[in-house]
Structures are given as structure tokens and as C-alpha cells.
Tab-separated table of C-alpha atoms in Angstrom:
chain	number	residue	atom	x	y	z
Q	1	MET	CA	180.451	56.318	231.070
Q	2	SER	CA	180.919	55.060	234.235
Q	3	ASP	CA	177.409	52.940	236.213
Q	4	ALA	CA	179.502	53.487	239.182
Q	5	PHE	CA	176.921	54.603	242.381
Q	6	LEU	CA	177.667	55.498	246.176
Q	7	SER	CA	175.022	54.789	248.324
Q	8	GLN	CA	174.796	55.707	252.053
Q	9	THR	CA	172.875	56.931	254.627
Q	10	ILE	CA	173.328	61.491	255.015
Q	11	THR	CA	172.010	64.272	256.636
Q	12	ILE	CA	169.807	66.674	254.385
Q	13	THR	CA	168.284	70.289	255.741
Q	14	SER	CA	164.633	70.375	255.434
Q	15	ASP	CA	162.979	73.319	256.633
Q	16	GLY	CA	165.660	74.662	258.429
Q	17	GLU	CA	166.119	71.049	260.274
Q	18	GLU	CA	168.656	68.378	259.545
Q	19	ILE	CA	167.138	65.144	258.292
Q	20	GLU	CA	168.532	61.622	257.837
Q	21	ALA	CA	167.882	60.537	254.158
Q	22	TYR	CA	169.186	57.760	252.196
Q	23	ALA	CA	170.776	58.547	248.490
Q	24	ALA	CA	172.467	57.208	245.859
Q	25	LEU	CA	174.925	59.324	243.574
Q	26	VAL	CA	176.031	58.432	240.280
Q	27	GLN	CA	179.780	58.771	240.226
Q	28	ASP	CA	179.769	60.271	236.902
Q	29	THR	CA	180.158	63.140	235.110
Q	30	ALA	CA	178.019	63.465	233.029
Q	31	PRO	CA	174.998	66.187	233.977
Q	32	ARG	CA	172.196	63.414	235.134
Q	33	GLY	CA	168.375	64.127	236.698
Q	34	GLY	CA	167.224	63.707	240.404
Q	35	VAL	CA	164.455	61.937	241.652
Q	36	VAL	CA	163.372	61.593	245.659
Q	37	VAL	CA	162.274	58.727	246.423
Q	38	ILE	CA	158.419	59.237	249.029
Q	39	HIS	CA	158.252	56.305	250.662
Q	40	HIS	CA	155.519	54.249	252.421
Q	41	LEU	CA	154.067	54.151	255.556
Q	42	PRO	CA	155.911	50.453	256.938
Q	43	GLY	CA	158.970	52.591	256.895
Q	44	TYR	CA	162.377	53.848	255.386
Q	45	ASP	CA	163.014	50.237	254.996
Q	46	GLU	CA	165.501	47.788	252.727
Q	47	GLU	CA	162.861	47.093	250.253
Q	48	THR	CA	162.567	51.413	249.337
Q	49	LYS	CA	166.347	51.433	249.483
Q	50	GLU	CA	166.465	49.050	247.151
Q	51	ILE	CA	164.395	51.456	244.952
Q	52	VAL	CA	166.304	54.218	245.685
Q	53	ARG	CA	169.873	51.924	244.276
Q	54	HIS	CA	167.936	51.133	241.286
Q	55	PHE	CA	167.491	54.507	240.031
Q	56	ALA	CA	171.320	54.788	240.377
Q	57	ALA	CA	172.232	52.181	238.462
Q	58	LEU	CA	168.943	53.725	235.560
Q	59	GLY	CA	171.423	57.381	235.936
Q	60	TYR	CA	169.906	59.152	238.064
Q	61	ASN	CA	171.306	60.244	241.301
Q	62	ALA	CA	167.971	58.848	244.247
Q	63	ILE	CA	167.428	60.401	247.327
Q	64	MET	CA	164.636	59.071	250.214
Q	65	PRO	CA	164.396	61.475	252.499
Q	66	ASN	CA	163.877	59.450	256.441
Q	67	LEU	CA	160.005	60.934	256.362
Q	68	TYR	CA	159.806	59.894	259.999
Q	69	TRP	CA	162.762	61.065	261.685
Q	70	ARG	CA	161.252	64.139	263.342
Q	71	ASP	CA	159.608	61.536	265.458
Q	72	ALA	CA	161.858	58.863	266.448
Q	73	PRO	CA	165.392	61.002	265.526
Q	74	GLY	CA	168.139	57.960	265.479
Q	75	ALA	CA	165.710	55.067	266.366
Q	76	SER	CA	165.151	52.046	263.882
Q	77	PRO	CA	163.294	52.826	260.947
Q	78	ASP	CA	160.236	50.600	261.978
Q	79	ASP	CA	160.308	51.619	265.848
Q	80	ALA	CA	160.340	55.245	264.513
Q	81	ALA	CA	157.554	54.630	262.095
Q	82	ALA	CA	155.697	52.792	264.634
Q	83	ALA	CA	155.564	56.485	266.622
Q	84	GLY	CA	155.101	58.360	263.536
Q	85	ARG	CA	152.218	56.262	262.540
Q	86	ALA	CA	150.537	56.506	266.593
Q	87	LYS	CA	150.065	60.560	265.386
Q	88	GLY	CA	148.315	59.321	262.142
Q	89	GLY	CA	151.088	59.675	259.812
Q	90	VAL	CA	153.550	62.556	258.357
Q	91	PRO	CA	151.697	65.718	258.091
Q	92	ASP	CA	151.682	67.125	254.501
Q	93	GLU	CA	153.405	70.329	255.559
Q	94	ARG	CA	156.620	68.326	256.517
Q	95	LEU	CA	156.099	65.491	253.884
Q	96	VAL	CA	157.039	68.890	251.290
Q	97	ALA	CA	159.250	70.612	252.980
Q	98	ASP	CA	160.837	66.771	253.516
Q	99	VAL	CA	160.652	66.380	249.438
Q	100	ALA	CA	161.793	70.141	249.270
Q	101	GLY	CA	164.508	69.384	251.136
Q	102	GLY	CA	165.301	66.451	248.978
Q	103	ALA	CA	165.181	68.161	245.512
Q	104	GLU	CA	167.828	71.096	246.550
Q	105	PHE	CA	170.129	68.770	247.498
Q	106	LEU	CA	169.486	66.476	244.335
Q	107	ARG	CA	169.452	70.014	242.243
Q	108	ALA	CA	172.716	71.154	244.013
Q	109	LEU	CA	174.863	68.401	242.636
Q	110	PRO	CA	177.821	68.604	240.172
Q	111	ASN	CA	176.335	66.496	238.208
Q	112	SER	CA	172.964	67.772	238.189
Q	113	ASN	CA	171.490	69.058	234.884
Q	114	GLY	CA	168.550	70.571	237.743
Q	115	LYS	CA	165.301	68.593	236.802
Q	116	VAL	CA	164.335	66.481	239.476
Q	117	GLY	CA	161.803	63.832	239.348
Q	118	VAL	CA	159.597	62.368	242.921
Q	119	ILE	CA	158.052	59.424	243.014
Q	120	GLY	CA	155.888	57.578	245.648
Q	121	TYR	CA	154.986	54.257	246.823
Q	122	CYS	CA	151.477	53.133	248.413
Q	123	SER	CA	150.631	56.476	250.982
Q	124	GLY	CA	153.611	57.889	249.240
Q	125	GLY	CA	151.750	58.092	245.626
Q	126	ARG	CA	149.405	60.291	247.791
Q	127	GLN	CA	152.480	62.272	248.716
Q	128	SER	CA	153.996	62.275	245.662
Q	129	VAL	CA	151.352	63.998	243.904
Q	130	LEU	CA	150.864	66.397	246.260
Q	131	ALA	CA	154.881	67.381	246.725
Q	132	ALA	CA	154.087	67.762	242.326
Q	133	CYS	CA	151.017	70.094	243.483
Q	134	SER	CA	153.085	72.568	245.975
Q	135	LEU	CA	156.462	72.935	244.323
Q	136	GLU	CA	158.574	73.400	241.063
Q	137	LEU	CA	158.687	69.733	239.518
Q	138	ASP	CA	159.650	68.495	236.084
Q	139	ALA	CA	157.964	65.163	236.454
Q	140	ALA	CA	155.553	62.965	238.746
Q	141	VAL	CA	155.066	59.586	239.943
Q	142	ASP	CA	151.744	57.895	241.605
Q	143	ASN	CA	151.764	54.425	242.408
Q	144	TYR	CA	148.415	53.494	243.947
Q	145	GLY	CA	148.016	56.385	246.084
Q	146	ALA	CA	144.650	56.347	247.600
Q	147	PHE	CA	143.291	59.350	248.459
Q	148	VAL	CA	144.615	62.007	245.497
Q	149	VAL	CA	140.790	61.878	245.317
Q	150	GLY	CA	137.688	60.212	246.514
Q	151	THR	CA	135.330	60.419	249.248
Q	152	PRO	CA	136.950	57.994	252.896
Q	153	PRO	CA	134.256	55.529	253.622
Q	154	GLU	CA	131.313	56.151	256.579
Q	155	GLY	CA	133.964	57.011	259.907
Q	156	PHE	CA	136.973	56.468	258.579
Q	157	PRO	CA	139.514	57.885	260.622
Q	158	LEU	CA	141.426	59.396	257.517
Q	159	LYS	CA	144.437	61.830	258.945
Q	160	VAL	CA	144.801	63.156	255.375
Q	161	LYS	CA	142.088	65.250	252.723
Q	162	PRO	CA	142.325	64.184	249.479
Q	163	LEU	CA	143.731	66.658	246.909
Q	164	TYR	CA	140.894	68.318	244.670
Q	165	ASP	CA	141.711	71.993	245.849
Q	166	LEU	CA	145.537	71.608	244.712
Q	167	LEU	CA	145.183	69.665	241.750
Q	168	GLY	CA	145.091	72.442	239.079
Q	169	ASP	CA	148.909	73.631	240.614
Q	170	LEU	CA	150.247	69.855	239.649
Q	171	SER	CA	153.324	71.657	237.960
Q	172	CYS	CA	154.851	68.372	235.518
Q	173	PRO	CA	153.640	66.010	233.796
Q	174	LEU	CA	151.779	62.698	236.249
Q	175	LEU	CA	152.811	58.997	235.581
Q	176	GLY	CA	150.062	57.285	237.302
Q	177	LEU	CA	150.168	53.116	237.943
Q	178	PHE	CA	147.311	51.349	239.891
Q	179	GLY	CA	146.089	47.860	239.922
Q	180	VAL	CA	142.534	47.220	238.487
Q	181	ASP	CA	141.620	44.815	241.699
Q	182	ASP	CA	142.946	47.796	244.031
Q	183	GLN	CA	140.109	49.344	245.912
Q	184	TYR	CA	141.474	52.087	247.386
Q	185	PRO	CA	141.999	53.791	244.929
Q	186	SER	CA	139.460	51.916	242.687
Q	187	GLN	CA	139.251	52.796	239.263
Q	188	GLU	CA	136.702	54.562	239.613
Q	189	HIS	CA	139.283	57.189	242.178
Q	190	VAL	CA	141.598	56.658	238.917
Q	191	ALA	CA	139.409	57.811	235.772
Q	192	GLU	CA	138.394	60.594	238.479
Q	193	LEU	CA	141.827	61.698	238.750
Q	194	GLU	CA	141.584	61.310	234.691
Q	195	GLY	CA	138.986	64.017	234.251
Q	196	LEU	CA	140.424	66.573	236.336
Q	197	LEU	CA	143.230	66.352	235.233
Q	198	THR	CA	141.907	67.138	231.860
Q	199	GLU	CA	140.198	69.894	232.973
Q	200	HIS	CA	143.611	71.103	234.441
Q	201	GLY	CA	144.967	71.216	231.168
Q	202	LYS	CA	147.570	68.448	232.489
Q	203	GLU	CA	149.829	66.011	231.055
Q	204	PHE	CA	149.788	62.921	231.987
Q	205	GLU	CA	149.575	58.972	231.709
Q	206	PHE	CA	147.752	55.994	233.625
Q	207	HIS	CA	147.745	52.534	233.575
Q	208	ASN	CA	146.310	50.508	234.999
Q	209	TYR	CA	147.533	46.338	235.366
Q	210	GLU	CA	144.427	44.002	235.243
Q	211	GLY	CA	145.370	40.832	237.567
Q	212	ALA	CA	147.144	43.354	240.070
Q	213	GLY	CA	146.084	44.920	242.994
Q	214	HIS	CA	147.147	47.232	246.045
Q	215	ALA	CA	151.383	47.102	246.057
Q	216	PHE	CA	152.294	45.671	242.909
Q	217	PHE	CA	155.766	46.001	243.395
Q	218	ALA	CA	156.038	45.311	246.531
Q	219	VAL	CA	159.110	42.240	246.493
Q	220	ASN	CA	158.716	41.409	249.540
Q	221	ARG	CA	155.064	41.320	250.341
Q	222	PRO	CA	152.164	39.081	249.069
Q	223	ALA	CA	150.764	41.930	246.821
Q	224	PHE	CA	153.599	41.778	244.739
Q	225	ARG	CA	152.834	40.715	240.616
Q	226	PRO	CA	156.282	40.723	239.138
Q	227	GLU	CA	154.041	40.842	234.950
Q	228	ALA	CA	152.834	44.213	236.202
Q	229	ALA	CA	155.941	45.865	238.327
Q	230	LYS	CA	157.931	45.354	235.672
Q	231	ASP	CA	156.128	46.742	233.524
Q	232	GLY	CA	156.146	49.724	235.730
Q	233	TRP	CA	159.607	49.980	236.008
Q	234	GLU	CA	159.609	49.939	232.789
Q	235	LYS	CA	157.211	52.432	232.437
Q	236	ILE	CA	158.721	54.898	235.363
Q	237	ALA	CA	162.151	54.654	232.770
Q	238	ALA	CA	160.867	55.359	230.196
Q	239	PHE	CA	158.786	58.284	231.988
Q	240	TYR	CA	162.126	59.788	233.387
Q	241	GLY	CA	164.240	59.005	230.436
Q	242	LYS	CA	161.410	61.568	228.530
Q	243	HIS	CA	161.659	64.452	231.226
Q	244	LEU	CA	164.205	64.273	233.361
Q	245	GLY	CA	166.817	64.069	230.167
Q	246	ALA	CA	169.509	66.849	229.789
S	1	MET	CA	145.427	51.474	251.436
S	2	CYS	CA	146.783	52.852	254.069
S	3	THR	CA	144.109	52.847	257.084
S	4	TYR	CA	145.170	55.799	259.835
S	5	ILE	CA	143.398	53.521	262.170
S	6	VAL	CA	144.411	53.136	265.806
S	7	GLU	CA	143.614	53.463	269.182
S	8	LYS	CA	146.097	54.079	272.149
S	9	VAL	CA	144.969	53.634	276.361
S	10	SER	CA	147.325	53.333	278.931
S	11	THR	CA	148.544	50.891	280.159
S	12	GLU	CA	150.210	49.340	282.886
S	13	GLY	CA	152.770	46.467	282.651
S	14	SER	CA	156.352	44.913	281.768
S	15	GLY	CA	157.297	45.013	278.391
S	16	LYS	CA	160.996	42.679	277.153
S	17	GLY	CA	162.328	44.411	274.216
S	18	PRO	CA	165.956	44.014	272.708
S	19	ASP	CA	167.576	45.835	275.681
S	20	GLY	CA	165.349	43.782	277.927
S	21	TRP	CA	162.533	44.703	280.169
S	22	PHE	CA	160.943	48.051	280.722
S	23	ALA	CA	157.602	49.545	282.197
S	24	VAL	CA	154.756	49.571	280.007
S	25	THR	CA	153.068	52.651	279.743
S	26	ASP	CA	150.985	53.336	277.024
S	27	THR	CA	149.740	50.534	273.947
S	28	THR	CA	148.912	51.421	270.427
S	29	VAL	CA	146.852	49.285	268.542
S	30	SER	CA	146.453	49.941	264.761
S	31	TYR	CA	145.097	48.039	261.496
S	32	ASP	CA	147.727	48.933	258.606
S	33	HIS	CA	150.305	47.350	256.358
S	34	PRO	CA	152.989	45.597	258.683
S	35	VAL	CA	156.309	46.302	258.355
S	36	HIS	CA	157.392	41.864	258.744
S	37	ALA	CA	153.890	39.906	258.172
S	38	SER	CA	153.595	38.668	254.983
S	39	ALA	CA	149.660	39.859	254.758
S	40	GLU	CA	148.561	43.373	253.218
S	41	HIS	CA	146.785	44.843	256.291
S	42	THR	CA	147.399	42.982	260.140
S	43	LEU	CA	146.577	44.375	263.551
S	44	ASN	CA	149.535	45.775	265.064
S	45	ILE	CA	150.110	46.272	268.633
S	46	ASP	CA	152.558	48.005	269.991
S	47	PHE	CA	153.822	48.131	273.645
S	48	LEU	CA	154.796	51.205	274.895
S	49	ASN	CA	157.215	53.570	276.794
S	50	PRO	CA	157.901	57.028	274.862
S	51	GLY	CA	159.435	58.968	278.285
S	52	LYS	CA	162.015	55.993	277.330
S	53	GLY	CA	162.233	56.480	273.673
S	54	ALA	CA	161.031	54.779	270.638
S	55	SER	CA	163.137	51.844	270.754
S	56	ALA	CA	161.294	51.138	274.315
S	57	ARG	CA	159.039	48.795	272.007
S	58	VAL	CA	157.734	45.467	271.602
S	59	ALA	CA	155.699	45.080	268.615
S	60	VAL	CA	154.036	42.471	267.402
S	61	GLU	CA	152.268	42.027	263.881
S	62	LEU	CA	148.500	39.625	264.091
S	63	THR	CA	146.298	38.653	260.407
S	64	ALA	CA	142.740	39.272	261.661
S	65	GLN	CA	142.560	36.479	262.708
S	66	SER	CA	144.690	35.487	264.398
S	67	ALA	CA	144.211	38.543	266.471
S	68	ARG	CA	140.057	37.513	267.106
S	69	GLU	CA	141.873	34.402	268.743
S	70	LEU	CA	144.664	36.387	270.998
S	71	ILE	CA	141.119	38.129	271.918
S	72	ALA	CA	139.099	35.066	272.339
S	73	ALA	CA	141.963	33.541	274.306
S	74	ILE	CA	142.714	37.225	277.102
S	75	GLN	CA	138.549	36.675	278.159
S	76	ARG	CA	138.690	33.308	278.390
S	77	THR	CA	142.747	33.475	280.485
S	78	LEU	CA	141.361	36.519	282.722
S	79	GLU	CA	137.403	34.980	282.907
S	80	GLN	CA	139.213	31.563	285.541
S	81	VAL	CA	140.468	34.520	287.182
S	82	PRO	CA	139.302	33.399	290.507
S	83	PRO	CA	137.327	36.681	292.652
S	84	GLY	CA	139.491	39.007	294.316
S	85	LEU	CA	142.494	37.788	293.027
């Protein structure tokens, strides 16, 4: 079995339109699962592309749609992210379409076993849950996504809504990784989400890391916490191994 | 968390971007995760000309303290300008 993979920028179809995406595709022919990576608000950046390649190194085909492509086609990723930010972020319907396009691409690969997971960080954590409540997927990972549940602070100019109405539609097991010191989501938010998923009879696995706050996976940011990130990656590998395996 | 806090203002002036000088028509100010600065959240200013595309942009990401000091410096500068100039 070969561990070679090909990583490159490609286009995928989302809601009938072509958008840019970054893919890392395993070259071995043995059937395997796929992962759609949702980047964080600052954009389709080098660090998140490294996460895509990491999934290929773990043996999964992986793809990251450029969520800001429609805001500024062809612009550099940071300029496109600024254009998206000025518009208040990525609309939920568009996010779901982009993840659906990524999942469809992965399932059509010759070495796909038909299973697709989704993962997101920060704003992408909420979007991972949103996608898993809107699409038929096989595993979802929420890394410290704010406003899956919870009431925004008074006067907060939130352009996205909590997902209370959608949680009953969660289509797959959910892994949640959170920092105990995070305020959004706080430990109260995490507990509330646990309670709601239990009420809905959904399968989930949550881990809360002491000494870590928001964005503890982000290797290029002061919030990086190597111990939490290392353990988190092990949890992700085990979770996808269980749910995306052949 | 992503705050999504954004203010927009029309602007008259010029900025120097990666392709040289351009007329600035719009400015957005946000407080959210930066792309490059070593902080979890920064005060981000984008001087823009959307008519010339998303790349017509001069961007800064400042810590909140730096942003407040910049505001004060701008105010002090403008206060020193003689009337009518």
C-alpha cells in the first residue's frame, strides 16, 4: 500500500457553479473515506491547507472548498476573506452547498468507499455541525465552534444563528473538541449541546481540554496548545477510523 | 470566537497596494481574528476600492491598544491643523 498523495488546487461544482478547492488525494487504489475540511473565518490559508494534507497522510482523501471564492473569484485568499468578512461571513445556504459539492467530489473518486466526514475549526466548527444537520454524512467534527447553541451577547451583530432547530436532523456521529478556557463556546454551551444531543438520541463524543482556550489547534497563533492539539488529533484519527473506515 | 463585528464607511483618498497607488473609495473596520498578527483578535482596517477588485486593498491588523493609540494620534494630528487648511 502506497502512502503517496497528490495535493493541488482544483475546481469543484457547488450548486451548479464552479468554485476553487484545495484537495489532497491518496494515490493508492484501496477504498477509503473522504474528509471535507471547512476553513476558519480568516480564510483558505496555508495552515488549513496543511490540515488537508494531514488527512491525506492519515489515509483519507481530503478537500477544502474555498468558501470565499464567490465573494472574490481569483483574488488572493486573504483579500477574498476580507471581502467575505465585509459581507458578514459565509451565508449558511452557501456553506451547505459548498460542503455538498466537496462531499460529492470525494464520493466520486475511484478509491472512495462512499463515506465522507466533515471537520471545521472556529466558525467552521459551527458550520461542520450545520453541514451534518443538512446533508447525509458519516462523521462530523466540531472544533470549538461558537453559536452551535447559546445566546449571543446583547447588541452582538451576529450574522449567523444558533442551530437549535436543526440538531434533531444531525445525520451522523459528532466529535466535539473544546477548550475549557474558551468563552465562545463556554463549558456551559458545551454542556447545553450535550444535553440537546442526548435528548435527540444522537451519537456524540466530546472532549474538553484544560489549559486550552479557543483555537488551540492553530499552530501559527498564540492560542496554540500543543498537548491539547496532539491529543485532539489522536481523537480525530480514532473517530474517523471508526466511522469512515472501509 | 468570530465576532463578525464590521463597520463600513465611504472614504475619499488614496492607498498604496501590491500593484501601486489606487483611489480608496471605501473602508471597512472589523474586530475579529487576524490573518497575520500574533493575537487572537485584532482591530482590522481595510482601505478598499471594490470597483477595482478585491485585491485593491491596503490592510492592517492592530492590537486593540495599538488601535486606540492610533485613534488618539490621528485626533492629535487633526487638532494641530490650522483652521481652513
